[in-house]
Each structure stands twice: as C-alpha cells, then as structure tokens.
mmCIF file of C-alpha atoms and ligand atoms in Angstrom:
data_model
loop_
_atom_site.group_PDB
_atom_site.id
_atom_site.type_symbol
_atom_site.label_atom_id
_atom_site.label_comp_id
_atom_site.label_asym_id
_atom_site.label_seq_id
_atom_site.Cartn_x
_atom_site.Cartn_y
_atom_site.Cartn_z
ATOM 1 C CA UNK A 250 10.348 -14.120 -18.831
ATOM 2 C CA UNK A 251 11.435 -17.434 -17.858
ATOM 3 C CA UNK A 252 8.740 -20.205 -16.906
ATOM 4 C CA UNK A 253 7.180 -20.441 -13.350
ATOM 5 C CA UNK A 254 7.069 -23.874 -11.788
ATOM 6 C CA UNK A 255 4.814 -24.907 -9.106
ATOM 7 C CA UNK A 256 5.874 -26.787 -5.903
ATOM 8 C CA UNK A 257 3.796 -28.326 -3.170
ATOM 9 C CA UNK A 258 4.061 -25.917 -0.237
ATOM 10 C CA UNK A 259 7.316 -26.839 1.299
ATOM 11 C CA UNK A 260 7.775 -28.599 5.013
ATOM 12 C CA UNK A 261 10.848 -27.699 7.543
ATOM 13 C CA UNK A 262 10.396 -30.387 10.770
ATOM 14 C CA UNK A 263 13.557 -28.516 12.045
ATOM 15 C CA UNK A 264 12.891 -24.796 13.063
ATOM 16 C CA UNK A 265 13.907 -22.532 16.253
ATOM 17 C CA UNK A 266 11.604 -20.029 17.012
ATOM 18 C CA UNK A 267 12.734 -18.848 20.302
ATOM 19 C CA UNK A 268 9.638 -18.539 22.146
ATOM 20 C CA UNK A 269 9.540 -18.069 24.796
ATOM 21 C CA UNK A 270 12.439 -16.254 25.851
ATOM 22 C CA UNK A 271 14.550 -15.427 22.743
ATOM 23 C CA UNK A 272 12.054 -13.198 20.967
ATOM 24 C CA UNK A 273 15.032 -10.782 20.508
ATOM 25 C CA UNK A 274 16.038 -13.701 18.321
ATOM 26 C CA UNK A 275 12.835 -14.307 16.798
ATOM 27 C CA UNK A 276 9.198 -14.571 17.568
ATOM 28 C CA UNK A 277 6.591 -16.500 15.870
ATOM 29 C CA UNK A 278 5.336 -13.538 13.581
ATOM 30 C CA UNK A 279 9.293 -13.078 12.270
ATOM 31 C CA UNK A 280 9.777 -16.697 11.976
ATOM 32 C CA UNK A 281 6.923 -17.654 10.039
ATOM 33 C CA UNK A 282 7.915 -14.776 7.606
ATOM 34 C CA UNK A 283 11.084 -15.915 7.098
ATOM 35 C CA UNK A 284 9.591 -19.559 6.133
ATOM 36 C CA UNK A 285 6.909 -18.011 4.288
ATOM 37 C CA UNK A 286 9.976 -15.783 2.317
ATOM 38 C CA UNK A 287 11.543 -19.511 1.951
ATOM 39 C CA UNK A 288 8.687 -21.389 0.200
ATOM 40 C CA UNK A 289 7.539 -23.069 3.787
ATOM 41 C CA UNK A 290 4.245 -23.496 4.595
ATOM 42 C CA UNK A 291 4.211 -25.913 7.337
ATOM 43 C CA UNK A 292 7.097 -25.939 9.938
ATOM 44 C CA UNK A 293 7.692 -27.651 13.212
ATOM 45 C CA UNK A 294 9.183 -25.102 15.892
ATOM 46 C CA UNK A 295 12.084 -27.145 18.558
ATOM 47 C CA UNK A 296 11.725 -27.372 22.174
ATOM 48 C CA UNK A 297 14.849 -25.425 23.318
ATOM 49 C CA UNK A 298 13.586 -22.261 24.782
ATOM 50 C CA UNK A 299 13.355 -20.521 27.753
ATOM 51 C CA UNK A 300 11.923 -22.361 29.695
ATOM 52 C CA UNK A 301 12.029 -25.303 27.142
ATOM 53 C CA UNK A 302 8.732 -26.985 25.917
ATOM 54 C CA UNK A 303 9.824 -29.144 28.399
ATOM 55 C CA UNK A 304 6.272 -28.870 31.031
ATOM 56 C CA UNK A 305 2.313 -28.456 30.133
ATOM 57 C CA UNK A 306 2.140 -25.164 31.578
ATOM 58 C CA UNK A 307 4.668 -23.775 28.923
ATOM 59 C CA UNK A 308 3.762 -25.963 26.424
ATOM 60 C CA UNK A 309 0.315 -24.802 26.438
ATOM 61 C CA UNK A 310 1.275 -21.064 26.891
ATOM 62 C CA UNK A 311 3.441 -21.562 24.094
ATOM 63 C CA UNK A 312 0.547 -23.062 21.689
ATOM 64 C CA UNK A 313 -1.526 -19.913 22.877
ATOM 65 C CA UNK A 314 1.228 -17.760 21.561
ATOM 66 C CA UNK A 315 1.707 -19.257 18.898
ATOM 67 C CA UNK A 316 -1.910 -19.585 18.008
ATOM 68 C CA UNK A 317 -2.070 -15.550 17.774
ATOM 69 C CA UNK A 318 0.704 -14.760 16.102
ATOM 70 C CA UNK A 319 1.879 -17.765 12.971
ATOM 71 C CA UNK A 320 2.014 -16.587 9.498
ATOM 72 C CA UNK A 321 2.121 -19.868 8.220
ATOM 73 C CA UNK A 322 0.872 -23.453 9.616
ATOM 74 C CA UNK A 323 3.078 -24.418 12.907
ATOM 75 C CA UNK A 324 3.654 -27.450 15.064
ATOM 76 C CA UNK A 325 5.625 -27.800 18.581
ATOM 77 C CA UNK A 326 7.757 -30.265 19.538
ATOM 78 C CA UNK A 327 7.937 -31.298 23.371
ATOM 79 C CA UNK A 328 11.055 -31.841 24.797
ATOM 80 C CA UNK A 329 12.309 -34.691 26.769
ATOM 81 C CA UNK A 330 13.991 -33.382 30.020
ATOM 82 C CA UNK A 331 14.556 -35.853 33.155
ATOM 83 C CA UNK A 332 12.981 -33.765 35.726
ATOM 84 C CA UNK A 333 9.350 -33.835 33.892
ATOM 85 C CA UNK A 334 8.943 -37.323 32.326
ATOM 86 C CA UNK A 335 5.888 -37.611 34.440
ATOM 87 C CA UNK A 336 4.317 -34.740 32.270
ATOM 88 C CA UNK A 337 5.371 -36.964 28.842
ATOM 89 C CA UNK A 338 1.646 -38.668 28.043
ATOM 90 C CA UNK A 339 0.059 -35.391 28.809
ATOM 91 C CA UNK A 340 2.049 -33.508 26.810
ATOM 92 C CA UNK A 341 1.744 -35.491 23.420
ATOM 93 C CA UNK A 342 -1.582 -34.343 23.369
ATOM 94 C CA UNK A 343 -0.014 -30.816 22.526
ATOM 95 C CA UNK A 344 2.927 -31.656 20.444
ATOM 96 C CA UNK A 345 3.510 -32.600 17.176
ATOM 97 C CA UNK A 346 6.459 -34.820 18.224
ATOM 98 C CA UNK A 347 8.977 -35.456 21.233
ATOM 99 C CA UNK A 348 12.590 -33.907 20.847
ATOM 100 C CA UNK A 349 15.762 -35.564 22.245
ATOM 101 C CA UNK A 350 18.656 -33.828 22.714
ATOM 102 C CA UNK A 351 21.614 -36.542 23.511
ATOM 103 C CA UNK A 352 24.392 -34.119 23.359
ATOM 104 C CA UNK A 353 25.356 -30.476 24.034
ATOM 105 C CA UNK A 354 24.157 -27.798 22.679
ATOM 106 C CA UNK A 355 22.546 -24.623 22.799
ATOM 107 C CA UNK A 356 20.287 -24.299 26.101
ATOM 108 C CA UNK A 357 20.553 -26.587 28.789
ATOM 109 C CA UNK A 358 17.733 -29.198 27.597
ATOM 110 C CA UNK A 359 19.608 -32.759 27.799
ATOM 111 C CA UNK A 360 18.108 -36.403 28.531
ATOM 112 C CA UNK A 361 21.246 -38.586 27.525
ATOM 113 C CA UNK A 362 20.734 -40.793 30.912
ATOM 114 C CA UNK A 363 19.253 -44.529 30.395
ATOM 115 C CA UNK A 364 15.979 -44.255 33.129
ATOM 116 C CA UNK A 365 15.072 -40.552 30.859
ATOM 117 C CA UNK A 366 15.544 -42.209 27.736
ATOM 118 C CA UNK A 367 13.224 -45.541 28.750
ATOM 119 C CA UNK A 368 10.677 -43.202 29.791
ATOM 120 C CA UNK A 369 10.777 -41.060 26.707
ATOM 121 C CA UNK A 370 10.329 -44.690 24.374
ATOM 122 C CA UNK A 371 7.958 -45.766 26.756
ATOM 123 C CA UNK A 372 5.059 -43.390 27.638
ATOM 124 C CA UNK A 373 5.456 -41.241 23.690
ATOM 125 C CA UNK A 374 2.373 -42.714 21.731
ATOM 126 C CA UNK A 375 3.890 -44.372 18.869
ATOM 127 C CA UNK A 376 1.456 -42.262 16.072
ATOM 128 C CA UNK A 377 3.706 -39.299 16.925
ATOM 129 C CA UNK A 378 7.691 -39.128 16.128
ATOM 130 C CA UNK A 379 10.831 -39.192 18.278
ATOM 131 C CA UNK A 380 13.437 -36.751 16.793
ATOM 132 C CA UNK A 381 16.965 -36.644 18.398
ATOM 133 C CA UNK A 382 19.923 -34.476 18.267
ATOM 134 C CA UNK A 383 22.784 -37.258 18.329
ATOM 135 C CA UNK A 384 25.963 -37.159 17.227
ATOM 136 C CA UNK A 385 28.464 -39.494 16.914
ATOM 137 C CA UNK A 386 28.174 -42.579 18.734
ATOM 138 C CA UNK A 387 24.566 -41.450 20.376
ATOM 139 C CA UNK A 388 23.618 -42.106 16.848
ATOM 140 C CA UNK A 389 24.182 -46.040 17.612
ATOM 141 C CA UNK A 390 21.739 -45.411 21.143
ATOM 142 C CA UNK A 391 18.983 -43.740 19.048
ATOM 143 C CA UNK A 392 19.567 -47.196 16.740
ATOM 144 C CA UNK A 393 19.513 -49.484 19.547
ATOM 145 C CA UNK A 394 16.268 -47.726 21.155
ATOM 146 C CA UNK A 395 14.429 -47.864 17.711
ATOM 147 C CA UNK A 396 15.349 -51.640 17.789
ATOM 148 C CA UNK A 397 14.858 -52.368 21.048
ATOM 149 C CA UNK A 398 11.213 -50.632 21.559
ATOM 150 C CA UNK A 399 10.611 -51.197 18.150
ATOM 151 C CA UNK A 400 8.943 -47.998 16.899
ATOM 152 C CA UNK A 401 10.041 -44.647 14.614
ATOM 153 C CA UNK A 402 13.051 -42.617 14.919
ATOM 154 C CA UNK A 403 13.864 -40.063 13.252
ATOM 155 C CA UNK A 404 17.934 -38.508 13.337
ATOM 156 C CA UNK A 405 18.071 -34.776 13.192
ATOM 157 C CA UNK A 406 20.635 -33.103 11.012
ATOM 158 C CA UNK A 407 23.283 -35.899 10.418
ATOM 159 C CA UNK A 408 26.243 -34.646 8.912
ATOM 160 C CA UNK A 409 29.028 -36.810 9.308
ATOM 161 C CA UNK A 410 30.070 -40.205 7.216
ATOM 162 C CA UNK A 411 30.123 -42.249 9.853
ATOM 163 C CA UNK A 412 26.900 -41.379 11.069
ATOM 164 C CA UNK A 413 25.277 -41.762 7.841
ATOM 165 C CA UNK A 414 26.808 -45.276 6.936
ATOM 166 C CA UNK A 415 25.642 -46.544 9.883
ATOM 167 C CA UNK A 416 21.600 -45.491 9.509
ATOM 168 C CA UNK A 417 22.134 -46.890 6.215
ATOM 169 C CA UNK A 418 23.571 -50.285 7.769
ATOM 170 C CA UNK A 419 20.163 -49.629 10.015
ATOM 171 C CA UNK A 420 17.728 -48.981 7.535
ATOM 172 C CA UNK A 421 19.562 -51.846 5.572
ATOM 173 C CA UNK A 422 18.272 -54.077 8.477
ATOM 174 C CA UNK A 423 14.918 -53.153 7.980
ATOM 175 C CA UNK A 424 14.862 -51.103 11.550
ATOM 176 C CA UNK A 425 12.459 -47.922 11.371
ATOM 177 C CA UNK A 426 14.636 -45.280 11.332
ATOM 178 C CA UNK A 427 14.717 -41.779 8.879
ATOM 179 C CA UNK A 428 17.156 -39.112 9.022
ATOM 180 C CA UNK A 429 17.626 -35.258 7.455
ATOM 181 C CA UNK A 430 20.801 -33.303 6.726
ATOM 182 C CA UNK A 431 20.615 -29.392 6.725
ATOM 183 C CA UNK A 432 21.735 -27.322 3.867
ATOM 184 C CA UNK A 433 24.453 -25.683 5.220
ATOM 185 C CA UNK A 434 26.221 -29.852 5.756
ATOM 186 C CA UNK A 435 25.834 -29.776 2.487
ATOM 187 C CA UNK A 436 27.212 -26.609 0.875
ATOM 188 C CA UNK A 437 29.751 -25.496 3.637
ATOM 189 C CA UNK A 438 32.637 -27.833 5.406
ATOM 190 C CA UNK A 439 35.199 -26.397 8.143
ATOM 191 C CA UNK A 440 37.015 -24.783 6.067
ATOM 192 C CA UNK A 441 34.359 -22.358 5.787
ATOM 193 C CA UNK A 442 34.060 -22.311 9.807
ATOM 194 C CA UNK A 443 37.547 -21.418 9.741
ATOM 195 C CA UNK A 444 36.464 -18.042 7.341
ATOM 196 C CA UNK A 445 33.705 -16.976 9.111
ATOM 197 C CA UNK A 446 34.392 -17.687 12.747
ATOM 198 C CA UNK A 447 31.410 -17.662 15.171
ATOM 199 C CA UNK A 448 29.287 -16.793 12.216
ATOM 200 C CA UNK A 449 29.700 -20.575 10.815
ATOM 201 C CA UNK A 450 29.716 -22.458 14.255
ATOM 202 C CA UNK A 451 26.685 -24.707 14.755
ATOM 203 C CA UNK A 452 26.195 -28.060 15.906
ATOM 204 C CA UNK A 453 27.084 -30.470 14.605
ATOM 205 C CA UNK A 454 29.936 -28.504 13.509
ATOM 206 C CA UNK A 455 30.576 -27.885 9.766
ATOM 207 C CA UNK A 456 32.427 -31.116 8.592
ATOM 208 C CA UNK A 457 35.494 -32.567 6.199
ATOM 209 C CA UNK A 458 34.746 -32.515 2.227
ATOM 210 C CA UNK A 459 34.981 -36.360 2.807
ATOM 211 C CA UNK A 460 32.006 -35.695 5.103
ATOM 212 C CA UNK A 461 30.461 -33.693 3.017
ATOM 213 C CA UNK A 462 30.888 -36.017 -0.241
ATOM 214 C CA UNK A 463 29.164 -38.697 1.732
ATOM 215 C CA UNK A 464 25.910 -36.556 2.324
ATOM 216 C CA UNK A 465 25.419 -35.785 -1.176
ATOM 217 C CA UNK A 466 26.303 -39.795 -2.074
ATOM 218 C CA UNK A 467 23.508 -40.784 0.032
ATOM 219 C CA UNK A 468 21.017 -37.879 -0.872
ATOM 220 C CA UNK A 469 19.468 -40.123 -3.287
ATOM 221 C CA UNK A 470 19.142 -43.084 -0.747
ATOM 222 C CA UNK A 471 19.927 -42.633 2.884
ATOM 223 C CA UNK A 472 18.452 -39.337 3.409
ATOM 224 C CA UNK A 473 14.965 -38.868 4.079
ATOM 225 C CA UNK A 474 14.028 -35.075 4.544
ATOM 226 C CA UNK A 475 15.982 -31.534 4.134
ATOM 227 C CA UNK A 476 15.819 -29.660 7.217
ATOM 228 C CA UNK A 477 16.793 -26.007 7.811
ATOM 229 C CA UNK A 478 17.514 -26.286 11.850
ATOM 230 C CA UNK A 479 16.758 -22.316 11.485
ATOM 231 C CA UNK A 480 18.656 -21.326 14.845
ATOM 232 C CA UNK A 481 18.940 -17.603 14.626
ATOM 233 C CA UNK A 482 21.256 -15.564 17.033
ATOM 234 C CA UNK A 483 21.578 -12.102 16.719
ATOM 235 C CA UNK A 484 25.257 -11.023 15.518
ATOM 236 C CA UNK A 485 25.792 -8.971 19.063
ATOM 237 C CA UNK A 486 25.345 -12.983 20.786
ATOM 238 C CA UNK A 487 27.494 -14.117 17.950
ATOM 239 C CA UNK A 488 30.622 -11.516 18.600
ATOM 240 C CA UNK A 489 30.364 -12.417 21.986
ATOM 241 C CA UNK A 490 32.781 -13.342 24.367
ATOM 242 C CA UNK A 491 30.551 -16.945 24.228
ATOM 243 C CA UNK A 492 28.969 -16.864 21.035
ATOM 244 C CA UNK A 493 25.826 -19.562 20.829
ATOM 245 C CA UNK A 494 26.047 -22.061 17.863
ATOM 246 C CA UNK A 495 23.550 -21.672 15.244
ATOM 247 C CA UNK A 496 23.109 -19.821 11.965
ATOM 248 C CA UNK A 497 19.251 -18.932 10.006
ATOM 249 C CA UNK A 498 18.168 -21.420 7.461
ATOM 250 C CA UNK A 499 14.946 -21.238 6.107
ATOM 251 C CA UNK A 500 15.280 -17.953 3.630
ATOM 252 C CA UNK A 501 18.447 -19.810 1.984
ATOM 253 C CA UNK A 502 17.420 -23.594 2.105
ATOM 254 C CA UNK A 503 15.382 -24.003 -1.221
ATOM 255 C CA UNK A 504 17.353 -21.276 -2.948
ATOM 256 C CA UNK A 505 20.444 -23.490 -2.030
ATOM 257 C CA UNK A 506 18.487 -26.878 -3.447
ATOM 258 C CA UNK A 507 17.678 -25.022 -6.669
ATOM 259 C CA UNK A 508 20.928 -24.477 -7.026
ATOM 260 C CA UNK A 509 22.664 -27.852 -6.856
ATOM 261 C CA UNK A 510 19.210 -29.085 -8.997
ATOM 262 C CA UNK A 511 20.620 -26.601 -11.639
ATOM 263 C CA UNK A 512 24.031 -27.675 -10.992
ATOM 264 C CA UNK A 513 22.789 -31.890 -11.795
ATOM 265 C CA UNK A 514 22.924 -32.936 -8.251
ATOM 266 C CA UNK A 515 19.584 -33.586 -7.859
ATOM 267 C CA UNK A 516 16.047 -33.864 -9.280
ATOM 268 C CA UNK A 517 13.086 -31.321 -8.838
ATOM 269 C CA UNK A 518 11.315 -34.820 -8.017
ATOM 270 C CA UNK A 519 13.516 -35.845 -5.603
ATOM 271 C CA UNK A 520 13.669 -32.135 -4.067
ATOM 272 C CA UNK A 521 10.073 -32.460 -3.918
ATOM 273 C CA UNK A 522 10.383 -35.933 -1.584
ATOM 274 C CA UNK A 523 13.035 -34.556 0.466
ATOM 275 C CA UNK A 524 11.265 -30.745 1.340
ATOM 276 C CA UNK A 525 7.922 -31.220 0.918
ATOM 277 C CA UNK A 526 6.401 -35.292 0.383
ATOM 278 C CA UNK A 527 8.547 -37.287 2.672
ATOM 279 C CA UNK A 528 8.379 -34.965 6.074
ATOM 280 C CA UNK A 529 4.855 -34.868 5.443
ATOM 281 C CA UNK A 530 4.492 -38.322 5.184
ATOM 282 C CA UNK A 531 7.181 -39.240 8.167
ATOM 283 C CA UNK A 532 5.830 -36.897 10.711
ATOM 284 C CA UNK A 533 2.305 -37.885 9.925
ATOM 285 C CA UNK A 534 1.636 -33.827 9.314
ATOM 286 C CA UNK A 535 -1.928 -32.849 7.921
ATOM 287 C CA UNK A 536 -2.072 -31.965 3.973
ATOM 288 C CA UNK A 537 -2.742 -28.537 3.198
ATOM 289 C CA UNK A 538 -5.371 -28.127 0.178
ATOM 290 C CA UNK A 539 -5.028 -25.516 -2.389
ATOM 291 C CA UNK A 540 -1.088 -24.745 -1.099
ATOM 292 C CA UNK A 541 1.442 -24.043 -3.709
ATOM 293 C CA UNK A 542 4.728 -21.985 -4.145
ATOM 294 C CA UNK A 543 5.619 -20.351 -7.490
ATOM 295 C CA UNK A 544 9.375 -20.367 -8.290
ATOM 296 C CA UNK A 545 11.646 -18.601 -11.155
ATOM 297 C CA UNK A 546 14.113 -21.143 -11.657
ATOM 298 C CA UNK A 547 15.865 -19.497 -13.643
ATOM 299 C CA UNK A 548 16.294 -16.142 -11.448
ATOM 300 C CA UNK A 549 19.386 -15.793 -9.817
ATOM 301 C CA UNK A 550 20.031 -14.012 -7.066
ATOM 302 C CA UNK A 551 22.914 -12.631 -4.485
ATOM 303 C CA UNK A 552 22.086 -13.350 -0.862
ATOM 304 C CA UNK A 553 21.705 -10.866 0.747
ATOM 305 C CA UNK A 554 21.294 -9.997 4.833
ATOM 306 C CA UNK A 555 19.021 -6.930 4.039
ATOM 307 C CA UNK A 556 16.388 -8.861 2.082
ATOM 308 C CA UNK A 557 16.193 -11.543 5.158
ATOM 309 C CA UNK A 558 12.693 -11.289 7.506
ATOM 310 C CA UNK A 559 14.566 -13.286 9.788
ATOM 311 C CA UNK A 560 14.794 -11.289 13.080
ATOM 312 C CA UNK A 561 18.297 -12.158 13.321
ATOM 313 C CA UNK A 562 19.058 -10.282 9.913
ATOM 314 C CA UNK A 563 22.040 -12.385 8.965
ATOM 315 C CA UNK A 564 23.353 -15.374 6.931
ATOM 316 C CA UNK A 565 26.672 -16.974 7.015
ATOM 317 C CA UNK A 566 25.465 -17.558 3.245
ATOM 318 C CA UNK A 567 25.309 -13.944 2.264
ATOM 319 C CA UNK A 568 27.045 -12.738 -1.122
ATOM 320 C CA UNK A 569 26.596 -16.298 -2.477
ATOM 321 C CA UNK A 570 24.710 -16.099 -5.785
ATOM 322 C CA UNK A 571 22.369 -18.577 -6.257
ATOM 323 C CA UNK A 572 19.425 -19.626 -8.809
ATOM 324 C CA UNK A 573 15.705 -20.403 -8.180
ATOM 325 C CA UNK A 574 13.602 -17.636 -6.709
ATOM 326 C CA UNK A 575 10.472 -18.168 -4.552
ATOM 327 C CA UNK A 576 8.127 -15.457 -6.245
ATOM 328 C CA UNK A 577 4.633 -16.096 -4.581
ATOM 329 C CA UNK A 578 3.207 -18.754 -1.431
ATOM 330 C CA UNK A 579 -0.563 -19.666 -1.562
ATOM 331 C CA UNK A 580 -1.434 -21.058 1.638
ATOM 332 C CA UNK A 581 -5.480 -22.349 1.689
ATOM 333 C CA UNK A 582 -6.056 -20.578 -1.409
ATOM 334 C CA UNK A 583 -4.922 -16.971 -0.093
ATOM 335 C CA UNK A 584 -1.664 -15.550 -1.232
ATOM 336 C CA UNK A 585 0.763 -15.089 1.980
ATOM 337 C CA UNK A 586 3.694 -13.941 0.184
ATOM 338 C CA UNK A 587 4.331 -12.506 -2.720
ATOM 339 C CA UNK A 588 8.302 -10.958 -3.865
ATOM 340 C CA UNK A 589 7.601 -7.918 -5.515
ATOM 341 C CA UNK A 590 4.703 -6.929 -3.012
ATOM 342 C CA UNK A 591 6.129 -7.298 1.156
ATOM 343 C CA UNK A 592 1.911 -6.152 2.026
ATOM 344 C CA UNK A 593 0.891 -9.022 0.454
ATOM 345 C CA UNK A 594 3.111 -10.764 3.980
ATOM 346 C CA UNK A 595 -0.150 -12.897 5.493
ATOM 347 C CA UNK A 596 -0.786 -11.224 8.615
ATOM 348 C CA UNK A 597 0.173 -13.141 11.941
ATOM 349 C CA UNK A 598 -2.448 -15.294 12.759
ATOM 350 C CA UNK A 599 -2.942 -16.126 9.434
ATOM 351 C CA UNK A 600 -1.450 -19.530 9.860
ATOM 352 C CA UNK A 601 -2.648 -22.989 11.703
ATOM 353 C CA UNK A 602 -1.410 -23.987 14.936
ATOM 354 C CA UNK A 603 -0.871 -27.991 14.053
HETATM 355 O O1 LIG B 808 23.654 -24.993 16.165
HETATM 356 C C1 LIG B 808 22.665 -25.287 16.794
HETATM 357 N N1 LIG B 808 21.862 -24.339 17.301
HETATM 358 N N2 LIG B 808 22.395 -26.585 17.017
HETATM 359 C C2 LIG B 808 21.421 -26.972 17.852
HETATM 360 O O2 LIG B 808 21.248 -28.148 18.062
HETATM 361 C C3 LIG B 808 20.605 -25.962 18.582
HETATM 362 C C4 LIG B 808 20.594 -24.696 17.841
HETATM 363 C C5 LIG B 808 20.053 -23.530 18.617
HETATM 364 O O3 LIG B 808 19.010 -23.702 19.272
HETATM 365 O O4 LIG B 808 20.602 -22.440 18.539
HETATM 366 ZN ZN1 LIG B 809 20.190 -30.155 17.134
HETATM 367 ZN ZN1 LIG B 810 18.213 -27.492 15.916
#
C-alpha cells in the first residue's frame, strides 16, 4: 500500500458543459462527474452554448438547470456578445465572471469590435473577472484594455511563446493581468495533431516543442492557474465532414500534473497554487470547508476511454500511462466519489450553484 496524500479540492475556471443545447455532448449531471472523477470540486462552466449565456433569460434558465442537476459546486460565466451589452450589469448579478471570445472558435459567440469591447470593461463590476480567449496579437488588446481601464484580466489557455513573454513583459510592468495554460499545451505539440487528426484539433491549436518548452519555463513564474478547457465533442462530430475543435480535460488533467510532479517538473506545492489556491484566490471563488481529495501517488494507471464519465467517452490522451490516482472526493464533509465504489457518485444536485 503506498501512502495517500490529501489535496485541497481542486478548481477548473475553464469547463464546457454544453447546456443548453449540446447535452448530447454533455449535461451538467455528466460533467460534474467527470470533474468529480478528476479531483474537481468547484468548476466554472463557459458561455458558448446554444443559445450562449449571452442574455438574462438563458442565463437564468441555465442557473435553474444547473441548480437541479450539479454533482459538484458550479459557476457560469456570461458571455460578451455585441447585440446584448445592454443586458451586461444585469447579468453579473448571475455570473461568476464575463467571457471574451476575441477570436474564432467553436460557436458563433465573438465581441472582437472596439464599441463591444468598451462596453464589456465598462459596465462588468470590477469584484468579478474578465476572462478572454485571445490569441496571438489579441493578447496585446486584452493588455492594453487591462491598462487602459485599469482593472483584472485574466488570459485563457495561452499556449504559445510569444504570448507568454509578453504577459510576462505585462505582469513585469506591474499591470493586473493572470493567465492559465491547459494540460494538453503542455504534454502534446503538433506533432501529435498530425497523429491523431480531428481528435487533437482544439484551439489554440497544439503548438511547436519551442512553444511548448516555454510553457513549462514559465510554469514556475508566468503562469497563474491550470485549466482543463474540458470541450467535449462526441467522436461522430469529430469524424465529421467539419469536425468542431475541442478535446475532454478534466478526467486527465491532475493525473497528467502528477505525472510531470513525479517526473521533477514541478512541486505538489506549486500544483497545489496552480489547481486549487491561485484560481480560488483570482476568481474571488467561495472556500469550501471540510473538501479534500485523496490521491495514490504512486498508482499508475493506462488511460483509458471506457473508465471516462465524460459524456463524450473519449480522450486524445488514451493509452498514455500515467501516475497519481484520485481515489476518493469529500465535498462538505460527504464523500462524492469514491474509485472502487461508482454508487458512492454524489447524486446530481448534490453540488452548489456558485
Ligand atoms: O477547442 C476549443 N473548443 N476551444 C475553444 O475555445 C472552444 C471549445 C469548445 O467550446 O468546443
Ligand atoms: Zn477558448
Ligand atoms: Zn474553452
């Protein structure tokens, strides 16, 4: 028997839960059992859906969803969309933060033009975060708003070097600006896409090793949180003749962590700050008393697509052994998930709509 360590329940501000609209995908109950599966007790669902979080009527149909059906605690971001920036003050009393998407991807939500993006800095209360999708040189607009409005901004999964050294030039000039990277930025480059086809497209695309090298240089600086950006599609969308970017993350993140932790590439401390302490702290997220998750870090494991609660029931990681098992999730004192026992799965409901 190898030792059990405890972690703080773990926190993904980067999830797609696809309602409503892509329940096929995944729903709230399927969702939160994947994070649950994946040591997360607190995650923040992303606007994209259909119709996106984008209005209060679907916002607040959303949160009554949600409110039935989460395994573990949940949040909802709004999204910014240039038709409803009138709706922007009224929805931040629903959302856990404002979402940004500066560049294409999947769904049609976009607000990339100047009047949007004024509004968007303007009327979102400055106690709750701005998280945008930029890549490339929108990275350098989300820099300029954050200096020009002088407030928070937070960079969804950055993933190339360029981008990186220049929110470290930013931070380095004391402007208020965080950033995460996802896993799969930092264990898969395009190479990889070039294997697995639709199965490793996402955006940002998978990147160069010299990409990839600078990630992992500035884990221990730079980088503020780990995010999954879970974005299941079922592998029918994906062998498409138009396959949708996106790939499942939140059943492989921490297993994926432990793993380059084992391998010297990072503390447990500073996996605690990254997954757990510093999205917490950044998106100004309640605490959750008496949470814990109970890992085997010595375990290891083959991943594998018929262990996943994901809806989607695949991973581009699959076959990939890796060490560090999550064995049990107490959420509030009450186990929600336990390894050897799938009844022990906290009903939906069982979680918190944030
Ligand atoms: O690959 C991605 N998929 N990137 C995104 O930004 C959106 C996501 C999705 O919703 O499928
Ligand atoms: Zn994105
Ligand atoms: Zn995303």
């Amino acid at each position: 028997m190898s030792p059990t360590l405890h972690l703080p329940g773990l926190v993904d501000v980067h999830t797609h839960l696809r309602v409503p609209g892509g329940e096929h995908k995944e729903d709230f109950a399927s969702g939160t059992a994947a994070a649950l599966a994946g040591g997360f007790t607190q995650i923040l669902a992303m606007p994209n859906t259909s119709p996106p979080l984008a209005t209060l009527d679907v916002l607040l149909a959303t949160r009554a969803v949600a409110s039935q059906t989460v395994r573990c605690d949940v949040g909802l971001y709004a999204g910014a969309s240039p038709q409803h920036t009138d709706e922007l003050p009224a929805l931040a009393n629903h959302a856990a933060a404002l979402k940004i998407y500066l560049n294409d991807t999947f769904g049609p939500l976009r607000a990339e033009d100047l009047p949007t993006l004024h509004a968007c800095f303007r009327l979102w209360p400055r106690s709750k975060m701005i998280a945008l999708h930029a890549e490339g040189q929108s990275v350098a607009v989300g820099i300029g708003l954050a200096a020009a409005y002088r407030r928070p901004v937070h960079f969804c999964h950055i993933s190339r070097r360029d981008e990186i050294e220049l929110i470290a030039a930013a931070k380095a000039a004391g402007l208020p600006v965080t950033c995460e990277v996802t896993p799969h930025h930092l264990f898969l480059t395009d190479r990889d896409a070039a294997r697995l086809g639709p199965l490793g497209d996402m955006r940002p695309r998978l990147a160069t090793q010299d990409d990839q090298d600078a990630l992992w240089a500035h884990l221990a600086s730079t980088v503020d949180c780990i995010a999954t950006d879970h974005a299941p599609h079922t592998l029918a969308e994906k062998a498409s003749a138009n396959p949708p970017p996106g790939i499942a993350g939140l059943e492989t993140s921490l297993p994926l962590m432990l793993t380059a932790m084992q391998q010297g590439r990072l503390s447990l401390d500073r996996l605690v700050e990254l997954m757990a302490s510093n999205p917490r702290r950044i998106f100004g997220l309640p605490s959750q008393p008496d949470t814990f998750i109970e890992i085997d870090p010595q375990a290891r494991t083959t991943i594998a697509n018929e262990r996943l609660l994901t809806r989607c029931g695949w991973t581009p990681f699959a076959g990939m052994v890796v060490q560090g098992l999550v064995r049990r999730v107490i959420l509030r004192g009450r186990l929600v998930y336990d390894v050897d026992r799938p009844e022990a799965l906290a009903p939906p409901g069982a979680g918190r709509l944030i």
